[in-house]
Amino acid sequence: MSLNTITINQRMDKFDAHHSVWLFGYGSLIFKADFPYIERRPASIANWARRFWQGSHDHRGTEAAPGRVVTLVPAPGALCAGMAYLITPEVFAHLDHREKNGYLRLATDIRFDDGDTVEGLVYIATEDNAAFLGAATERDIARQIASASGPSGRNRDYLLDLAHALRELGQDDAHVFAIERHLADFAK
Ligand code: BEZ
């Protein structure tokens, strides 16, 4: 798949006629919403797991030394917890540009913590995108994150901010917290 996903995402017009759309955030969107939103609510989506398997050469790393950021991978029976934002469709142009390094919009059922559900959107970087790095041990992921840095800041800060935000939501994420523990062994 082409590295730049903006054109593909613009063809995803399912919600264009809607006045507002729920967007599920599971990564930086949990701790950094750099867009206007109407409302936000803790939520989860089923059958996906958060993994630091997507390479980042434009935000938390460089072409020469990519960082690692999260994407979602299929995980039957799993629940991925995050934050849902009610936004107007115009906000997608901003997110399509920000996340052009491999992330595609996907329609999904979003379940709020009070049990209500709604159909909304999530951005996912699938394994066929050019920046996908895939699985590695959590220690190796931590080692790579420890030394990576890019235009959006240090990769370690992305990981630590995400772990902090998940704790604030009262969520456990064994993958994220294991990488966070390993990170402490690598120099700042
Ligand atoms: C998120 O934080 O949910 C997110 C991750 C990657 C791309 C767009 C959003």
Short mmCIF file of C-alpha atoms and ligand atoms in Angstrom, two decimals:
data_model
loop_
_atom_site.label_atom_id
_atom_site.label_comp_id
_atom_site.label_asym_id
_atom_site.label_seq_id
_atom_site.Cartn_x
_atom_site.Cartn_y
_atom_site.Cartn_z
CA MET A 1 0.00 0.00 0.00
CA SER A 2 1.20 3.52 -0.76
CA LEU A 3 2.88 5.28 2.13
CA ASN A 4 0.53 8.27 1.97
CA THR A 5 -3.01 7.23 2.90
CA ILE A 6 -4.71 10.65 2.50
CA THR A 7 -6.28 9.86 -0.89
CA ILE A 8 -7.57 6.47 0.24
CA ASN A 9 -9.09 7.98 3.39
CA GLN A 10 -10.82 10.75 1.42
CA ARG A 11 -12.72 8.00 -0.43
CA MET A 12 -14.13 6.78 2.90
CA ASP A 13 -17.30 8.86 2.75
CA LYS A 14 -19.58 6.72 4.93
CA PHE A 15 -20.16 9.50 7.48
CA ASP A 16 -19.85 12.56 5.23
CA ALA A 17 -23.56 13.38 5.45
CA HIS A 18 -23.55 13.09 9.25
CA HIS A 19 -23.51 16.19 11.39
CA SER A 20 -21.16 14.52 13.87
CA VAL A 21 -19.25 11.23 14.13
CA TRP A 22 -17.71 9.30 17.03
CA LEU A 23 -13.97 8.66 16.62
CA PHE A 24 -12.29 6.01 18.78
CA GLY A 25 -8.79 6.87 20.00
CA TYR A 26 -6.43 4.24 21.39
CA GLY A 27 -3.02 5.89 21.05
CA SER A 28 -1.95 9.52 21.13
CA LEU A 29 -5.59 10.52 20.78
CA ILE A 30 -6.13 9.44 24.38
CA PHE A 31 -3.68 12.01 25.75
CA LYS A 32 -3.45 14.57 22.95
CA ALA A 33 -6.51 15.76 21.06
CA ASP A 34 -5.21 18.57 18.84
CA PHE A 35 -8.60 19.12 17.21
CA PRO A 36 -11.97 20.51 18.25
CA TYR A 37 -14.45 18.03 19.65
CA ILE A 38 -17.99 18.24 20.97
CA GLU A 39 -17.72 15.61 23.68
CA ARG A 40 -15.39 12.81 24.77
CA ARG A 41 -16.15 9.60 26.62
CA PRO A 42 -14.12 6.57 27.77
CA ALA A 43 -14.92 3.66 25.48
CA SER A 44 -13.63 0.42 24.00
CA ILE A 45 -13.80 -1.59 20.81
CA ALA A 46 -14.00 -5.38 20.61
CA ASN A 47 -11.71 -7.88 18.89
CA TRP A 48 -8.67 -5.59 18.57
CA ALA A 49 -5.45 -5.33 20.58
CA ARG A 50 -3.15 -2.28 20.84
CA ARG A 51 0.41 -3.02 19.68
CA PHE A 52 3.58 -0.94 19.19
CA TRP A 53 3.99 -2.43 15.74
CA GLN A 54 3.75 0.62 13.49
CA GLY A 55 6.92 2.46 12.49
CA SER A 56 7.04 6.24 12.79
CA HIS A 57 9.47 8.21 10.66
CA ASP A 58 7.43 11.41 10.58
CA HIS A 59 6.33 11.93 14.20
CA ARG A 60 8.34 9.95 16.79
CA GLY A 61 11.34 8.96 14.68
CA THR A 62 13.14 9.66 11.41
CA GLU A 63 13.69 7.80 8.13
CA ALA A 64 17.10 6.72 9.42
CA ALA A 65 15.88 5.75 12.89
CA PRO A 66 12.13 5.13 12.96
CA GLY A 67 10.28 5.07 16.22
CA ARG A 68 7.40 2.80 17.13
CA VAL A 69 3.81 3.88 17.72
CA VAL A 70 0.62 1.94 18.28
CA THR A 71 -1.78 0.39 15.85
CA LEU A 72 -4.49 -2.20 16.37
CA VAL A 73 -4.17 -5.85 15.37
CA PRO A 74 -7.03 -8.37 15.17
CA ALA A 75 -7.52 -10.18 18.49
CA PRO A 76 -10.77 -12.19 18.68
CA GLY A 77 -12.36 -11.82 22.11
CA ALA A 78 -10.13 -8.92 23.19
CA LEU A 79 -11.31 -5.45 24.22
CA CYS A 80 -9.19 -2.39 23.49
CA ALA A 81 -9.90 0.50 25.85
CA GLY A 82 -9.48 4.13 24.87
CA MET A 83 -11.28 7.42 24.47
CA ALA A 84 -14.06 8.28 22.00
CA TYR A 85 -14.48 11.81 20.63
CA LEU A 86 -17.59 13.22 19.03
CA ILE A 87 -16.33 15.35 16.14
CA THR A 88 -17.64 16.99 12.99
CA PRO A 89 -16.63 15.32 9.70
CA GLU A 90 -14.36 18.27 8.79
CA VAL A 91 -11.92 17.16 11.49
CA PHE A 92 -11.07 14.07 9.44
CA ALA A 93 -9.10 16.18 6.95
CA HIS A 94 -6.77 17.19 9.79
CA LEU A 95 -6.46 13.63 11.09
CA ASP A 96 -5.95 12.17 7.60
CA HIS A 97 -3.00 14.52 7.19
CA ARG A 98 -1.60 13.94 10.67
CA GLU A 99 -1.84 10.17 10.32
CA LYS A 100 -0.89 9.84 6.65
CA ASN A 101 1.93 7.43 7.45
CA GLY A 102 -0.17 4.30 6.92
CA TYR A 103 -3.38 4.77 8.94
CA LEU A 104 -6.73 4.05 7.31
CA ARG A 105 -10.20 4.92 8.58
CA LEU A 106 -12.31 1.91 9.48
CA ALA A 107 -15.94 1.86 10.58
CA THR A 108 -16.38 0.10 13.92
CA ASP A 109 -18.80 -0.38 16.79
CA ILE A 110 -17.72 1.72 19.78
CA ARG A 111 -18.89 0.72 23.25
CA PHE A 112 -19.02 3.43 25.92
CA ASP A 113 -18.24 2.52 29.49
CA ASP A 114 -21.94 2.87 30.44
CA GLY A 115 -22.79 0.09 27.96
CA ASP A 116 -24.22 2.21 25.12
CA THR A 117 -22.85 1.47 21.65
CA VAL A 118 -22.58 3.52 18.49
CA GLU A 119 -21.03 3.06 15.06
CA GLY A 120 -18.04 5.30 14.51
CA LEU A 121 -14.55 5.38 13.09
CA VAL A 122 -11.07 4.32 14.12
CA TYR A 123 -7.70 4.76 12.36
CA ILE A 124 -5.76 1.52 11.91
CA ALA A 125 -2.37 0.88 10.30
CA THR A 126 -2.62 -2.59 8.81
CA GLU A 127 0.29 -4.92 8.17
CA ASP A 128 0.33 -4.17 4.43
CA ASN A 129 1.36 -0.53 4.91
CA ALA A 130 4.95 0.40 4.10
CA ALA A 131 5.77 1.67 7.60
CA PHE A 132 4.51 -1.43 9.42
CA LEU A 133 7.26 -3.01 11.52
CA GLY A 134 5.32 -5.85 13.12
CA ALA A 135 5.99 -7.93 16.19
CA ALA A 136 9.16 -7.83 18.26
CA THR A 137 9.88 -8.65 21.88
CA GLU A 138 8.68 -6.01 24.31
CA ARG A 139 12.30 -5.48 25.38
CA ASP A 140 13.42 -4.86 21.79
CA ILE A 141 10.49 -2.50 21.28
CA ALA A 142 11.52 -0.59 24.42
CA ARG A 143 15.14 -0.41 23.19
CA GLN A 144 14.03 1.07 19.87
CA ILE A 145 11.66 3.54 21.55
CA ALA A 146 14.37 4.63 24.01
CA SER A 147 16.59 6.06 21.27
CA ALA A 148 14.01 7.36 18.77
CA SER A 149 12.93 10.95 18.41
CA GLY A 150 11.16 12.92 15.67
CA PRO A 151 9.32 16.15 14.83
CA SER A 152 6.55 15.39 17.35
CA GLY A 153 9.00 14.66 20.17
CA ARG A 154 10.71 11.77 21.87
CA ASN A 155 9.31 8.32 21.28
CA ARG A 156 9.78 7.54 25.00
CA ASP A 157 7.46 10.43 25.91
CA TYR A 158 4.77 9.02 23.61
CA LEU A 159 5.01 5.66 25.41
CA LEU A 160 5.08 7.18 28.90
CA ASP A 161 2.20 9.56 28.13
CA LEU A 162 0.13 6.67 26.78
CA ALA A 163 0.85 4.47 29.81
CA HIS A 164 -0.06 7.37 32.13
CA ALA A 165 -3.30 8.08 30.24
CA LEU A 166 -4.31 4.41 30.39
CA ARG A 167 -3.72 4.35 34.16
CA GLU A 168 -5.83 7.49 34.51
CA LEU A 169 -8.61 5.64 32.70
CA GLY A 170 -8.18 2.75 35.14
CA GLN A 171 -7.10 0.45 32.32
CA ASP A 172 -4.55 -2.33 32.33
CA ASP A 173 -2.63 -2.99 29.11
CA ALA A 174 -0.03 -5.72 29.60
CA HIS A 175 1.80 -4.91 26.34
CA VAL A 176 2.12 -1.16 27.00
CA PHE A 177 3.06 -1.58 30.67
CA ALA A 178 5.66 -4.27 29.90
CA ILE A 179 7.38 -1.97 27.37
CA GLU A 180 7.25 0.84 29.93
CA ARG A 181 9.01 -1.38 32.50
CA HIS A 182 11.74 -2.36 30.02
CA LEU A 183 12.22 1.27 29.03
CA ALA A 184 13.53 2.03 32.51
CA ASP A 185 16.61 -0.12 31.70
CA PHE A 186 17.66 2.04 28.77
CA ALA A 187 19.43 5.36 29.07
CA LYS A 188 17.43 8.57 28.65
C1 BEZ B 1 -5.26 7.02 18.07
O1 BEZ B 1 -4.66 7.52 18.97
O2 BEZ B 1 -6.30 6.45 18.23
C2 BEZ B 1 -4.75 7.08 16.71
C3 BEZ B 1 -3.69 6.33 16.40
C4 BEZ B 1 -3.20 6.40 15.13
C5 BEZ B 1 -3.81 7.18 14.18
C6 BEZ B 1 -4.90 7.93 14.52
C7 BEZ B 1 -5.38 7.87 15.79
#
